[in-house]
Amino acid sequence: SYELTQPPSVSVSPGQTARITCSGDALPKQYAYWYQQKPGQAPILVIYKDNERPSGIPERFSGSSSGTTVTLTISGVQAEDEADYYCQTADISGTYVFGTGTKVTVL
Amino acid sequence: EVQLVESGGGLVQPGGSLRLSCAASGFTFSSYEMNWVRQAPGKGLEWVSYISSRGSPIYYADSVKGRFSISRDNAKNSLYLQMNSLRAEDTAVYYCAREKFAGYYYGMDVWGQGTTVTVSS
């Protein structure tokens, strides 16, 4: 089955920039989406269509795409950004897949 | 207020069945695609199933194909997941999530709080 690979963890100091990568063969052909999930809570959509930000999501969250890798960037990280982050896309058959997830720790 | 509320979770024996429901409010349910996503204890998100706004097409993850069935009733603003032949590995929090399609998909922008399914003898 199709897979999206993310680093298990990323650590960043407050005010610095966190970059979370997501790799998969379908990514050049399909849009990527990013979700933030805090412990005990449902996920929240933070990026759609590779680099679009839903209303209400802070501007410090941005997305980019290059070949088989998409990247979620959090600029000026704040303590409240500590969470798990998941990428997601679709394969050519229409089924969805989530990435393996990345735990962002704010030092 | 835009809201999704899941119900129907619980403890079930291996091989048993369960039907989850998701009640939508605060938006035009019939205009949105819907998904079920689950999360096993301490694990990541796993997409389970998708149903379009009109009820077709429908897609399933390989892990549940042939055992789970997704459906919706737009008149009742409700989404369902019929789960049969349950296994221990189906133990998870199950979320329903809406998704808008208008030329392309806008992502799962509203999620319920989840309902817990435990498969154990």
mmCIF file with all atom_site columns, C-alpha atoms in Angstrom:
data_model
loop_
_atom_site.group_PDB
_atom_site.id
_atom_site.type_symbol
_atom_site.label_atom_id
_atom_site.label_alt_id
_atom_site.label_comp_id
_atom_site.label_asym_id
_atom_site.label_entity_id
_atom_site.label_seq_id
_atom_site.pdbx_PDB_ins_code
_atom_site.Cartn_x
_atom_site.Cartn_y
_atom_site.Cartn_z
_atom_site.occupancy
_atom_site.B_iso_or_equiv
_atom_site.pdbx_formal_charge
_atom_site.auth_seq_id
_atom_site.auth_comp_id
_atom_site.auth_asym_id
_atom_site.auth_atom_id
_atom_site.pdbx_PDB_model_num
ATOM 1   C CA . SER A 1 1   ? 0.000   0.000   0.000  1.00 0.00 ? 1   SER A CA 1
ATOM 2   C CA . TYR A 1 2   ? 1.002   3.621   -0.518 1.00 0.00 ? 2   TYR A CA 1
ATOM 3   C CA . GLU A 1 3   ? 3.076   5.330   2.193  1.00 0.00 ? 3   GLU A CA 1
ATOM 4   C CA . LEU A 1 4   ? 4.017   8.843   3.247  1.00 0.00 ? 4   LEU A CA 1
ATOM 5   C CA . THR A 1 5   ? 7.184   9.129   5.296  1.00 0.00 ? 5   THR A CA 1
ATOM 6   C CA . GLN A 1 6   ? 7.777   11.794  7.943  1.00 0.00 ? 6   GLN A CA 1
ATOM 7   C CA . PRO A 1 7   ? 10.548  12.211  10.514 1.00 0.00 ? 7   PRO A CA 1
ATOM 8   C CA . PRO A 1 8   ? 9.389   10.932  13.907 1.00 0.00 ? 8   PRO A CA 1
ATOM 9   C CA . SER A 1 9   ? 10.363  14.086  15.733 1.00 0.00 ? 9   SER A CA 1
ATOM 10  C CA . VAL A 1 10  ? 11.512  17.665  15.298 1.00 0.00 ? 10  VAL A CA 1
ATOM 11  C CA . SER A 1 11  ? 12.773  19.873  18.110 1.00 0.00 ? 11  SER A CA 1
ATOM 12  C CA . VAL A 1 12  ? 12.892  23.640  17.896 1.00 0.00 ? 12  VAL A CA 1
ATOM 13  C CA . SER A 1 13  ? 13.450  26.591  20.230 1.00 0.00 ? 13  SER A CA 1
ATOM 14  C CA . PRO A 1 14  ? 10.758  29.247  20.609 1.00 0.00 ? 14  PRO A CA 1
ATOM 15  C CA . GLY A 1 15  ? 10.970  31.852  17.857 1.00 0.00 ? 15  GLY A CA 1
ATOM 16  C CA . GLN A 1 16  ? 12.925  29.590  15.549 1.00 0.00 ? 16  GLN A CA 1
ATOM 17  C CA . THR A 1 17  ? 11.704  27.839  12.394 1.00 0.00 ? 17  THR A CA 1
ATOM 18  C CA . ALA A 1 18  ? 10.478  24.242  12.304 1.00 0.00 ? 18  ALA A CA 1
ATOM 19  C CA . ARG A 1 19  ? 10.398  22.322  9.040  1.00 0.00 ? 19  ARG A CA 1
ATOM 20  C CA . ILE A 1 20  ? 8.585   19.011  8.744  1.00 0.00 ? 20  ILE A CA 1
ATOM 21  C CA . THR A 1 21  ? 9.038   16.954  5.607  1.00 0.00 ? 21  THR A CA 1
ATOM 22  C CA . CYS A 1 22  ? 6.739   14.361  4.057  1.00 0.00 ? 22  CYS A CA 1
ATOM 23  C CA . SER A 1 23  ? 7.902   12.117  1.239  1.00 0.00 ? 23  SER A CA 1
ATOM 24  C CA . GLY A 1 24  ? 5.900   9.961   -1.145 1.00 0.00 ? 24  GLY A CA 1
ATOM 25  C CA . ASP A 1 25  ? 5.869   8.988   -4.806 1.00 0.00 ? 25  ASP A CA 1
ATOM 26  C CA . ALA A 1 26  ? 2.357   10.345  -5.430 1.00 0.00 ? 26  ALA A CA 1
ATOM 27  C CA . LEU A 1 27  ? 3.131   13.817  -4.147 1.00 0.00 ? 27  LEU A CA 1
ATOM 28  C CA . PRO A 1 28  ? 4.188   15.286  -7.515 1.00 0.00 ? 28  PRO A CA 1
ATOM 29  C CA . LYS A 1 29  ? 0.729   14.394  -8.853 1.00 0.00 ? 29  LYS A CA 1
ATOM 30  C CA . GLN A 1 30  ? -1.514  14.914  -5.828 1.00 0.00 ? 30  GLN A CA 1
ATOM 31  C CA . TYR A 1 31  ? -2.100  17.781  -3.431 1.00 0.00 ? 31  TYR A CA 1
ATOM 32  C CA . ALA A 1 32  ? -0.886  17.509  0.141  1.00 0.00 ? 32  ALA A CA 1
ATOM 33  C CA . TYR A 1 33  ? -2.676  18.463  3.315  1.00 0.00 ? 33  TYR A CA 1
ATOM 34  C CA . TRP A 1 34  ? -1.317  19.007  6.821  1.00 0.00 ? 34  TRP A CA 1
ATOM 35  C CA . TYR A 1 35  ? -3.007  18.449  10.176 1.00 0.00 ? 35  TYR A CA 1
ATOM 36  C CA . GLN A 1 36  ? -2.040  19.431  13.697 1.00 0.00 ? 36  GLN A CA 1
ATOM 37  C CA . GLN A 1 37  ? -3.117  17.222  16.600 1.00 0.00 ? 37  GLN A CA 1
ATOM 38  C CA . LYS A 1 38  ? -2.638  17.980  20.266 1.00 0.00 ? 38  LYS A CA 1
ATOM 39  C CA . PRO A 1 39  ? -2.990  15.263  22.939 1.00 0.00 ? 39  PRO A CA 1
ATOM 40  C CA . GLY A 1 40  ? -6.574  14.217  23.519 1.00 0.00 ? 40  GLY A CA 1
ATOM 41  C CA . GLN A 1 41  ? -7.900  16.438  20.742 1.00 0.00 ? 41  GLN A CA 1
ATOM 42  C CA . ALA A 1 42  ? -9.159  15.938  17.209 1.00 0.00 ? 42  ALA A CA 1
ATOM 43  C CA . PRO A 1 43  ? -6.874  16.969  14.358 1.00 0.00 ? 43  PRO A CA 1
ATOM 44  C CA . ILE A 1 44  ? -7.009  20.467  12.874 1.00 0.00 ? 44  ILE A CA 1
ATOM 45  C CA . LEU A 1 45  ? -6.372  21.238  9.201  1.00 0.00 ? 45  LEU A CA 1
ATOM 46  C CA . VAL A 1 46  ? -3.501  23.738  8.924  1.00 0.00 ? 46  VAL A CA 1
ATOM 47  C CA . ILE A 1 47  ? -2.590  23.522  5.206  1.00 0.00 ? 47  ILE A CA 1
ATOM 48  C CA . TYR A 1 48  ? -4.549  22.348  2.168  1.00 0.00 ? 48  TYR A CA 1
ATOM 49  C CA . LYS A 1 49  ? -3.695  22.080  -1.539 1.00 0.00 ? 49  LYS A CA 1
ATOM 50  C CA . ASP A 1 50  ? 0.053   22.045  -0.747 1.00 0.00 ? 50  ASP A CA 1
ATOM 51  C CA . ASN A 1 51  ? 0.339   25.636  0.431  1.00 0.00 ? 51  ASN A CA 1
ATOM 52  C CA . GLU A 1 52  ? -3.077  27.168  1.185  1.00 0.00 ? 52  GLU A CA 1
ATOM 53  C CA . ARG A 1 53  ? -3.947  28.166  4.717  1.00 0.00 ? 53  ARG A CA 1
ATOM 54  C CA . PRO A 1 54  ? -7.532  27.782  6.023  1.00 0.00 ? 54  PRO A CA 1
ATOM 55  C CA . SER A 1 55  ? -9.092  30.796  7.668  1.00 0.00 ? 55  SER A CA 1
ATOM 56  C CA . GLY A 1 56  ? -8.094  31.116  11.288 1.00 0.00 ? 56  GLY A CA 1
ATOM 57  C CA . ILE A 1 57  ? -4.721  29.416  10.873 1.00 0.00 ? 57  ILE A CA 1
ATOM 58  C CA . PRO A 1 58  ? -1.825  31.724  11.809 1.00 0.00 ? 58  PRO A CA 1
ATOM 59  C CA . GLU A 1 59  ? 0.399   33.038  9.016  1.00 0.00 ? 59  GLU A CA 1
ATOM 60  C CA . ARG A 1 60  ? 3.425   31.376  10.603 1.00 0.00 ? 60  ARG A CA 1
ATOM 61  C CA . PHE A 1 61  ? 2.180   28.088  9.118  1.00 0.00 ? 61  PHE A CA 1
ATOM 62  C CA . SER A 1 62  ? 3.126   27.579  5.458  1.00 0.00 ? 62  SER A CA 1
ATOM 63  C CA . GLY A 1 63  ? 3.469   24.709  3.025  1.00 0.00 ? 63  GLY A CA 1
ATOM 64  C CA . SER A 1 64  ? 5.628   23.996  0.013  1.00 0.00 ? 64  SER A CA 1
ATOM 65  C CA . SER A 1 65  ? 6.149   21.223  -2.497 1.00 0.00 ? 65  SER A CA 1
ATOM 66  C CA . SER A 1 66  ? 9.128   20.010  -4.470 1.00 0.00 ? 66  SER A CA 1
ATOM 67  C CA . GLY A 1 67  ? 9.054   16.744  -6.359 1.00 0.00 ? 67  GLY A CA 1
ATOM 68  C CA . THR A 1 68  ? 8.270   13.825  -4.081 1.00 0.00 ? 68  THR A CA 1
ATOM 69  C CA . THR A 1 69  ? 8.580   15.901  -0.902 1.00 0.00 ? 69  THR A CA 1
ATOM 70  C CA . VAL A 1 70  ? 6.258   18.406  0.695  1.00 0.00 ? 70  VAL A CA 1
ATOM 71  C CA . THR A 1 71  ? 7.237   20.556  3.664  1.00 0.00 ? 71  THR A CA 1
ATOM 72  C CA . LEU A 1 72  ? 5.303   22.199  6.464  1.00 0.00 ? 72  LEU A CA 1
ATOM 73  C CA . THR A 1 73  ? 7.137   25.225  7.836  1.00 0.00 ? 73  THR A CA 1
ATOM 74  C CA . ILE A 1 74  ? 6.318   26.867  11.139 1.00 0.00 ? 74  ILE A CA 1
ATOM 75  C CA . SER A 1 75  ? 8.052   30.238  11.360 1.00 0.00 ? 75  SER A CA 1
ATOM 76  C CA . GLY A 1 76  ? 8.550   31.856  14.738 1.00 0.00 ? 76  GLY A CA 1
ATOM 77  C CA . VAL A 1 77  ? 7.485   28.727  16.618 1.00 0.00 ? 77  VAL A CA 1
ATOM 78  C CA . GLN A 1 78  ? 5.428   29.279  19.739 1.00 0.00 ? 78  GLN A CA 1
ATOM 79  C CA . ALA A 1 79  ? 4.939   26.975  22.707 1.00 0.00 ? 79  ALA A CA 1
ATOM 80  C CA . GLU A 1 80  ? 1.349   26.327  21.583 1.00 0.00 ? 80  GLU A CA 1
ATOM 81  C CA . ASP A 1 81  ? 2.647   24.784  18.343 1.00 0.00 ? 81  ASP A CA 1
ATOM 82  C CA . GLU A 1 82  ? 3.905   21.748  20.228 1.00 0.00 ? 82  GLU A CA 1
ATOM 83  C CA . ALA A 1 83  ? 1.856   18.913  18.747 1.00 0.00 ? 83  ALA A CA 1
ATOM 84  C CA . ASP A 1 84  ? 1.848   15.993  16.348 1.00 0.00 ? 84  ASP A CA 1
ATOM 85  C CA . TYR A 1 85  ? 1.687   16.889  12.671 1.00 0.00 ? 85  TYR A CA 1
ATOM 86  C CA . TYR A 1 86  ? 0.457   14.632  9.872  1.00 0.00 ? 86  TYR A CA 1
ATOM 87  C CA . CYS A 1 87  ? 0.611   15.037  6.123  1.00 0.00 ? 87  CYS A CA 1
ATOM 88  C CA . GLN A 1 88  ? -2.091  13.473  3.951  1.00 0.00 ? 88  GLN A CA 1
ATOM 89  C CA . THR A 1 89  ? -2.715  12.904  0.286  1.00 0.00 ? 89  THR A CA 1
ATOM 90  C CA . ALA A 1 90  ? -4.643  10.701  -2.105 1.00 0.00 ? 90  ALA A CA 1
ATOM 91  C CA . ASP A 1 91  ? -3.385  7.981   -4.391 1.00 0.00 ? 91  ASP A CA 1
ATOM 92  C CA . ILE A 1 92  ? -4.555  7.520   -7.965 1.00 0.00 ? 92  ILE A CA 1
ATOM 93  C CA . SER A 1 93  ? -7.337  5.150   -6.911 1.00 0.00 ? 93  SER A CA 1
ATOM 94  C CA . GLY A 1 94  ? -8.959  7.846   -4.793 1.00 0.00 ? 94  GLY A CA 1
ATOM 95  C CA . THR A 1 95  ? -8.044  6.391   -1.433 1.00 0.00 ? 95  THR A CA 1
ATOM 96  C CA . TYR A 1 96  ? -6.409  8.587   1.157  1.00 0.00 ? 96  TYR A CA 1
ATOM 97  C CA . VAL A 1 97  ? -3.270  8.063   3.179  1.00 0.00 ? 97  VAL A CA 1
ATOM 98  C CA . PHE A 1 98  ? -1.809  9.837   6.185  1.00 0.00 ? 98  PHE A CA 1
ATOM 99  C CA . GLY A 1 99  ? 1.856   10.243  6.865  1.00 0.00 ? 99  GLY A CA 1
ATOM 100 C CA . THR A 1 100 ? 3.581   8.527   9.750  1.00 0.00 ? 100 THR A CA 1
ATOM 101 C CA . GLY A 1 101 ? 3.384   11.660  11.884 1.00 0.00 ? 101 GLY A CA 1
ATOM 102 C CA . THR A 1 102 ? 5.951   14.042  13.383 1.00 0.00 ? 102 THR A CA 1
ATOM 103 C CA . LYS A 1 103 ? 6.078   15.122  16.992 1.00 0.00 ? 103 LYS A CA 1
ATOM 104 C CA . VAL A 1 104 ? 7.151   18.748  17.268 1.00 0.00 ? 104 VAL A CA 1
ATOM 105 C CA . THR A 1 105 ? 8.757   19.623  20.586 1.00 0.00 ? 105 THR A CA 1
ATOM 106 C CA . VAL A 1 106 ? 9.282   23.244  21.565 1.00 0.00 ? 106 VAL A CA 1
ATOM 107 C CA . LEU A 1 107 ? 12.362  23.376  23.750 1.00 0.00 ? 107 LEU A CA 1
ATOM 108 C CA . GLU B 2 1   ? -22.024 26.333  15.171 1.00 0.00 ? 1   GLU B CA 1
ATOM 109 C CA . VAL B 2 2   ? -20.540 23.854  12.738 1.00 0.00 ? 2   VAL B CA 1
ATOM 110 C CA . GLN B 2 3   ? -20.375 20.521  14.518 1.00 0.00 ? 3   GLN B CA 1
ATOM 111 C CA . LEU B 2 4   ? -19.891 16.804  14.031 1.00 0.00 ? 4   LEU B CA 1
ATOM 112 C CA . VAL B 2 5   ? -20.810 14.436  16.857 1.00 0.00 ? 5   VAL B CA 1
ATOM 113 C CA . GLU B 2 6   ? -19.937 10.754  16.719 1.00 0.00 ? 6   GLU B CA 1
ATOM 114 C CA . SER B 2 7   ? -21.693 8.045   18.702 1.00 0.00 ? 7   SER B CA 1
ATOM 115 C CA . GLY B 2 8   ? -22.048 4.277   18.810 1.00 0.00 ? 8   GLY B CA 1
ATOM 116 C CA . GLY B 2 9   ? -18.623 3.268   20.069 1.00 0.00 ? 9   GLY B CA 1
ATOM 117 C CA . GLY B 2 10  ? -18.112 0.726   22.795 1.00 0.00 ? 10  GLY B CA 1
ATOM 118 C CA . LEU B 2 11  ? -16.684 -2.640  23.763 1.00 0.00 ? 11  LEU B CA 1
ATOM 119 C CA . VAL B 2 12  ? -17.306 -5.504  21.348 1.00 0.00 ? 12  VAL B CA 1
ATOM 120 C CA . GLN B 2 13  ? -15.960 -9.037  21.102 1.00 0.00 ? 13  GLN B CA 1
ATOM 121 C CA . PRO B 2 14  ? -13.763 -10.119 18.199 1.00 0.00 ? 14  PRO B CA 1
ATOM 122 C CA . GLY B 2 15  ? -15.937 -11.084 15.259 1.00 0.00 ? 15  GLY B CA 1
ATOM 123 C CA . GLY B 2 16  ? -18.725 -8.807  16.429 1.00 0.00 ? 16  GLY B CA 1
ATOM 124 C CA . SER B 2 17  ? -20.374 -5.803  14.805 1.00 0.00 ? 17  SER B CA 1
ATOM 125 C CA . LEU B 2 18  ? -20.886 -2.175  15.648 1.00 0.00 ? 18  LEU B CA 1
ATOM 126 C CA . ARG B 2 19  ? -22.520 0.757   13.896 1.00 0.00 ? 19  ARG B CA 1
ATOM 127 C CA . LEU B 2 20  ? -21.077 4.225   14.337 1.00 0.00 ? 20  LEU B CA 1
ATOM 128 C CA . SER B 2 21  ? -23.068 7.379   13.664 1.00 0.00 ? 21  SER B CA 1
ATOM 129 C CA . CYS B 2 22  ? -21.981 10.941  13.032 1.00 0.00 ? 22  CYS B CA 1
ATOM 130 C CA . ALA B 2 23  ? -24.533 13.741  13.430 1.00 0.00 ? 23  ALA B CA 1
ATOM 131 C CA . ALA B 2 24  ? -23.826 16.939  11.522 1.00 0.00 ? 24  ALA B CA 1
ATOM 132 C CA . SER B 2 25  ? -25.170 20.386  12.349 1.00 0.00 ? 25  SER B CA 1
ATOM 133 C CA . GLY B 2 26  ? -24.517 24.015  11.481 1.00 0.00 ? 26  GLY B CA 1
ATOM 134 C CA . PHE B 2 27  ? -23.785 23.442  7.786  1.00 0.00 ? 27  PHE B CA 1
ATOM 135 C CA . THR B 2 28  ? -25.348 22.013  4.635  1.00 0.00 ? 28  THR B CA 1
ATOM 136 C CA . PHE B 2 29  ? -24.414 18.358  5.147  1.00 0.00 ? 29  PHE B CA 1
ATOM 137 C CA . SER B 2 30  ? -25.489 17.301  1.670  1.00 0.00 ? 30  SER B CA 1
ATOM 138 C CA . SER B 2 31  ? -22.864 19.591  0.109  1.00 0.00 ? 31  SER B CA 1
ATOM 139 C CA . TYR B 2 32  ? -19.877 17.900  1.726  1.00 0.00 ? 32  TYR B CA 1
ATOM 140 C CA . GLU B 2 33  ? -17.889 14.752  1.207  1.00 0.00 ? 33  GLU B CA 1
ATOM 141 C CA . MET B 2 34  ? -17.377 12.783  4.422  1.00 0.00 ? 34  MET B CA 1
ATOM 142 C CA . ASN B 2 35  ? -14.645 10.575  5.825  1.00 0.00 ? 35  ASN B CA 1
ATOM 143 C CA . TRP B 2 36  ? -14.013 8.214   8.718  1.00 0.00 ? 36  TRP B CA 1
ATOM 144 C CA . VAL B 2 37  ? -10.527 8.348   10.193 1.00 0.00 ? 37  VAL B CA 1
ATOM 145 C CA . ARG B 2 38  ? -9.303  6.272   13.123 1.00 0.00 ? 38  ARG B CA 1
ATOM 146 C CA . GLN B 2 39  ? -6.440  6.383   15.581 1.00 0.00 ? 39  GLN B CA 1
ATOM 147 C CA . ALA B 2 40  ? -5.308  3.345   17.521 1.00 0.00 ? 40  ALA B CA 1
ATOM 148 C CA . PRO B 2 41  ? -4.009  3.980   21.062 1.00 0.00 ? 41  PRO B CA 1
ATOM 149 C CA . GLY B 2 42  ? -0.651  5.731   20.871 1.00 0.00 ? 42  GLY B CA 1
ATOM 150 C CA . LYS B 2 43  ? -0.563  5.485   17.085 1.00 0.00 ? 43  LYS B CA 1
ATOM 151 C CA . GLY B 2 44  ? -0.988  7.805   14.127 1.00 0.00 ? 44  GLY B CA 1
ATOM 152 C CA . LEU B 2 45  ? -4.008  8.693   12.036 1.00 0.00 ? 45  LEU B CA 1
ATOM 153 C CA . GLU B 2 46  ? -5.376  6.080   9.642  1.00 0.00 ? 46  GLU B CA 1
ATOM 154 C CA . TRP B 2 47  ? -7.911  6.965   6.963  1.00 0.00 ? 47  TRP B CA 1
ATOM 155 C CA . VAL B 2 48  ? -10.751 4.416   6.911  1.00 0.00 ? 48  VAL B CA 1
ATOM 156 C CA . SER B 2 49  ? -13.385 5.391   4.372  1.00 0.00 ? 49  SER B CA 1
ATOM 157 C CA . TYR B 2 50  ? -14.780 8.164   2.146  1.00 0.00 ? 50  TYR B CA 1
ATOM 158 C CA . ILE B 2 51  ? -18.239 8.864   0.762  1.00 0.00 ? 51  ILE B CA 1
ATOM 159 C CA . SER B 2 52  ? -19.063 11.629  -1.687 1.00 0.00 ? 52  SER B CA 1
ATOM 160 C CA . SER B 2 53  ? -21.776 14.197  -1.020 1.00 0.00 ? 53  SER B CA 1
ATOM 161 C CA . ARG B 2 54  ? -24.318 12.253  -3.070 1.00 0.00 ? 54  ARG B CA 1
ATOM 162 C CA . GLY B 2 55  ? -23.386 8.817   -1.740 1.00 0.00 ? 55  GLY B CA 1
ATOM 163 C CA . SER B 2 56  ? -21.150 7.653   -4.581 1.00 0.00 ? 56  SER B CA 1
ATOM 164 C CA . PRO B 2 57  ? -18.297 7.086   -5.107 1.00 0.00 ? 57  PRO B CA 1
ATOM 165 C CA . ILE B 2 58  ? -17.224 5.303   -1.945 1.00 0.00 ? 58  ILE B CA 1
ATOM 166 C CA . TYR B 2 59  ? -13.687 4.253   -1.044 1.00 0.00 ? 59  TYR B CA 1
ATOM 167 C CA . TYR B 2 60  ? -12.199 2.100   1.704  1.00 0.00 ? 60  TYR B CA 1
ATOM 168 C CA . ALA B 2 61  ? -8.778  1.445   3.132  1.00 0.00 ? 61  ALA B CA 1
ATOM 169 C CA . ASP B 2 62  ? -7.509  -2.040  2.322  1.00 0.00 ? 62  ASP B CA 1
ATOM 170 C CA . SER B 2 63  ? -7.479  -2.849  6.049  1.00 0.00 ? 63  SER B CA 1
ATOM 171 C CA . VAL B 2 64  ? -11.291 -2.586  6.295  1.00 0.00 ? 64  VAL B CA 1
ATOM 172 C CA . LYS B 2 65  ? -12.456 -3.418  2.769  1.00 0.00 ? 65  LYS B CA 1
ATOM 173 C CA . GLY B 2 66  ? -15.123 -6.099  2.793  1.00 0.00 ? 66  GLY B CA 1
ATOM 174 C CA . ARG B 2 67  ? -15.794 -5.683  6.532  1.00 0.00 ? 67  ARG B CA 1
ATOM 175 C CA . PHE B 2 68  ? -16.819 -2.031  6.920  1.00 0.00 ? 68  PHE B CA 1
ATOM 176 C CA . SER B 2 69  ? -19.551 -0.153  5.065  1.00 0.00 ? 69  SER B CA 1
ATOM 177 C CA . ILE B 2 70  ? -19.970 3.620   4.937  1.00 0.00 ? 70  ILE B CA 1
ATOM 178 C CA . SER B 2 71  ? -23.297 5.292   4.238  1.00 0.00 ? 71  SER B CA 1
ATOM 179 C CA . ARG B 2 72  ? -25.063 8.596   4.712  1.00 0.00 ? 72  ARG B CA 1
ATOM 180 C CA . ASP B 2 73  ? -28.575 9.977   5.042  1.00 0.00 ? 73  ASP B CA 1
ATOM 181 C CA . ASN B 2 74  ? -28.609 13.555  3.831  1.00 0.00 ? 74  ASN B CA 1
ATOM 182 C CA . ALA B 2 75  ? -32.190 14.030  4.985  1.00 0.00 ? 75  ALA B CA 1
ATOM 183 C CA . LYS B 2 76  ? -31.087 13.219  8.536  1.00 0.00 ? 76  LYS B CA 1
ATOM 184 C CA . ASN B 2 77  ? -27.713 14.998  8.306  1.00 0.00 ? 77  ASN B CA 1
ATOM 185 C CA . SER B 2 78  ? -26.043 11.786  9.353  1.00 0.00 ? 78  SER B CA 1
ATOM 186 C CA . LEU B 2 79  ? -23.076 9.640   8.419  1.00 0.00 ? 79  LEU B CA 1
ATOM 187 C CA . TYR B 2 80  ? -22.686 5.984   9.362  1.00 0.00 ? 80  TYR B CA 1
ATOM 188 C CA . LEU B 2 81  ? -20.030 3.297   9.541  1.00 0.00 ? 81  LEU B CA 1
ATOM 189 C CA . GLN B 2 82  ? -21.189 -0.297  9.785  1.00 0.00 ? 82  GLN B CA 1
ATOM 190 C CA . MET B 2 83  ? -18.319 -2.385  11.134 1.00 0.00 ? 83  MET B CA 1
ATOM 191 C CA . ASN B 2 84  ? -18.507 -6.186  10.872 1.00 0.00 ? 84  ASN B CA 1
ATOM 192 C CA . SER B 2 85  ? -16.069 -8.995  11.637 1.00 0.00 ? 85  SER B CA 1
ATOM 193 C CA . LEU B 2 86  ? -14.238 -6.749  14.075 1.00 0.00 ? 86  LEU B CA 1
ATOM 194 C CA . ARG B 2 87  ? -10.677 -7.538  15.041 1.00 0.00 ? 87  ARG B CA 1
ATOM 195 C CA . ALA B 2 88  ? -8.461  -6.455  17.907 1.00 0.00 ? 88  ALA B CA 1
ATOM 196 C CA . GLU B 2 89  ? -6.553  -4.224  15.493 1.00 0.00 ? 89  GLU B CA 1
ATOM 197 C CA . ASP B 2 90  ? -9.736  -2.225  14.837 1.00 0.00 ? 90  ASP B CA 1
ATOM 198 C CA . THR B 2 91  ? -9.503  -0.856  18.378 1.00 0.00 ? 91  THR B CA 1
ATOM 199 C CA . ALA B 2 92  ? -9.231  2.905   17.988 1.00 0.00 ? 92  ALA B CA 1
ATOM 200 C CA . VAL B 2 93  ? -10.846 6.291   18.335 1.00 0.00 ? 93  VAL B CA 1
ATOM 201 C CA . TYR B 2 94  ? -12.991 6.808   15.261 1.00 0.00 ? 94  TYR B CA 1
ATOM 202 C CA . TYR B 2 95  ? -13.446 10.328  13.917 1.00 0.00 ? 95  TYR B CA 1
ATOM 203 C CA . CYS B 2 96  ? -15.795 11.587  11.248 1.00 0.00 ? 96  CYS B CA 1
ATOM 204 C CA . ALA B 2 97  ? -14.533 14.530  9.224  1.00 0.00 ? 97  ALA B CA 1
ATOM 205 C CA . ARG B 2 98  ? -16.084 16.653  6.506  1.00 0.00 ? 98  ARG B CA 1
ATOM 206 C CA . GLU B 2 99  ? -14.393 17.664  3.299  1.00 0.00 ? 99  GLU B CA 1
ATOM 207 C CA . LYS B 2 100 ? -15.378 20.130  0.605  1.00 0.00 ? 100 LYS B CA 1
ATOM 208 C CA . PHE B 2 101 ? -14.877 19.428  -3.077 1.00 0.00 ? 101 PHE B CA 1
ATOM 209 C CA . ALA B 2 102 ? -15.084 22.299  -5.556 1.00 0.00 ? 102 ALA B CA 1
ATOM 210 C CA . GLY B 2 103 ? -12.767 21.457  -8.408 1.00 0.00 ? 103 GLY B CA 1
ATOM 211 C CA . TYR B 2 104 ? -10.288 20.085  -5.940 1.00 0.00 ? 104 TYR B CA 1
ATOM 212 C CA . TYR B 2 105 ? -10.420 18.860  -2.368 1.00 0.00 ? 105 TYR B CA 1
ATOM 213 C CA . TYR B 2 106 ? -10.102 21.410  0.411  1.00 0.00 ? 106 TYR B CA 1
ATOM 214 C CA . GLY B 2 107 ? -9.015  18.960  3.101  1.00 0.00 ? 107 GLY B CA 1
ATOM 215 C CA . MET B 2 108 ? -10.811 17.679  6.191  1.00 0.00 ? 108 MET B CA 1
ATOM 216 C CA . ASP B 2 109 ? -11.635 20.978  7.845  1.00 0.00 ? 109 ASP B CA 1
ATOM 217 C CA . VAL B 2 110 ? -14.123 19.925  10.530 1.00 0.00 ? 110 VAL B CA 1
ATOM 218 C CA . TRP B 2 111 ? -13.737 16.880  12.759 1.00 0.00 ? 111 TRP B CA 1
ATOM 219 C CA . GLY B 2 112 ? -15.850 15.337  15.459 1.00 0.00 ? 112 GLY B CA 1
ATOM 220 C CA . GLN B 2 113 ? -14.547 14.622  18.940 1.00 0.00 ? 113 GLN B CA 1
ATOM 221 C CA . GLY B 2 114 ? -14.286 10.905  18.220 1.00 0.00 ? 114 GLY B CA 1
ATOM 222 C CA . THR B 2 115 ? -15.910 7.754   19.552 1.00 0.00 ? 115 THR B CA 1
ATOM 223 C CA . THR B 2 116 ? -13.900 4.893   21.035 1.00 0.00 ? 116 THR B CA 1
ATOM 224 C CA . VAL B 2 117 ? -14.189 1.350   19.745 1.00 0.00 ? 117 VAL B CA 1
ATOM 225 C CA . THR B 2 118 ? -12.572 -1.440  21.759 1.00 0.00 ? 118 THR B CA 1
ATOM 226 C CA . VAL B 2 119 ? -12.458 -4.945  20.349 1.00 0.00 ? 119 VAL B CA 1
ATOM 227 C CA . SER B 2 120 ? -11.626 -7.430  23.076 1.00 0.00 ? 120 SER B CA 1
ATOM 228 C CA . SER B 2 121 ? -12.869 -10.652 24.621 1.00 0.00 ? 121 SER B CA 1
#
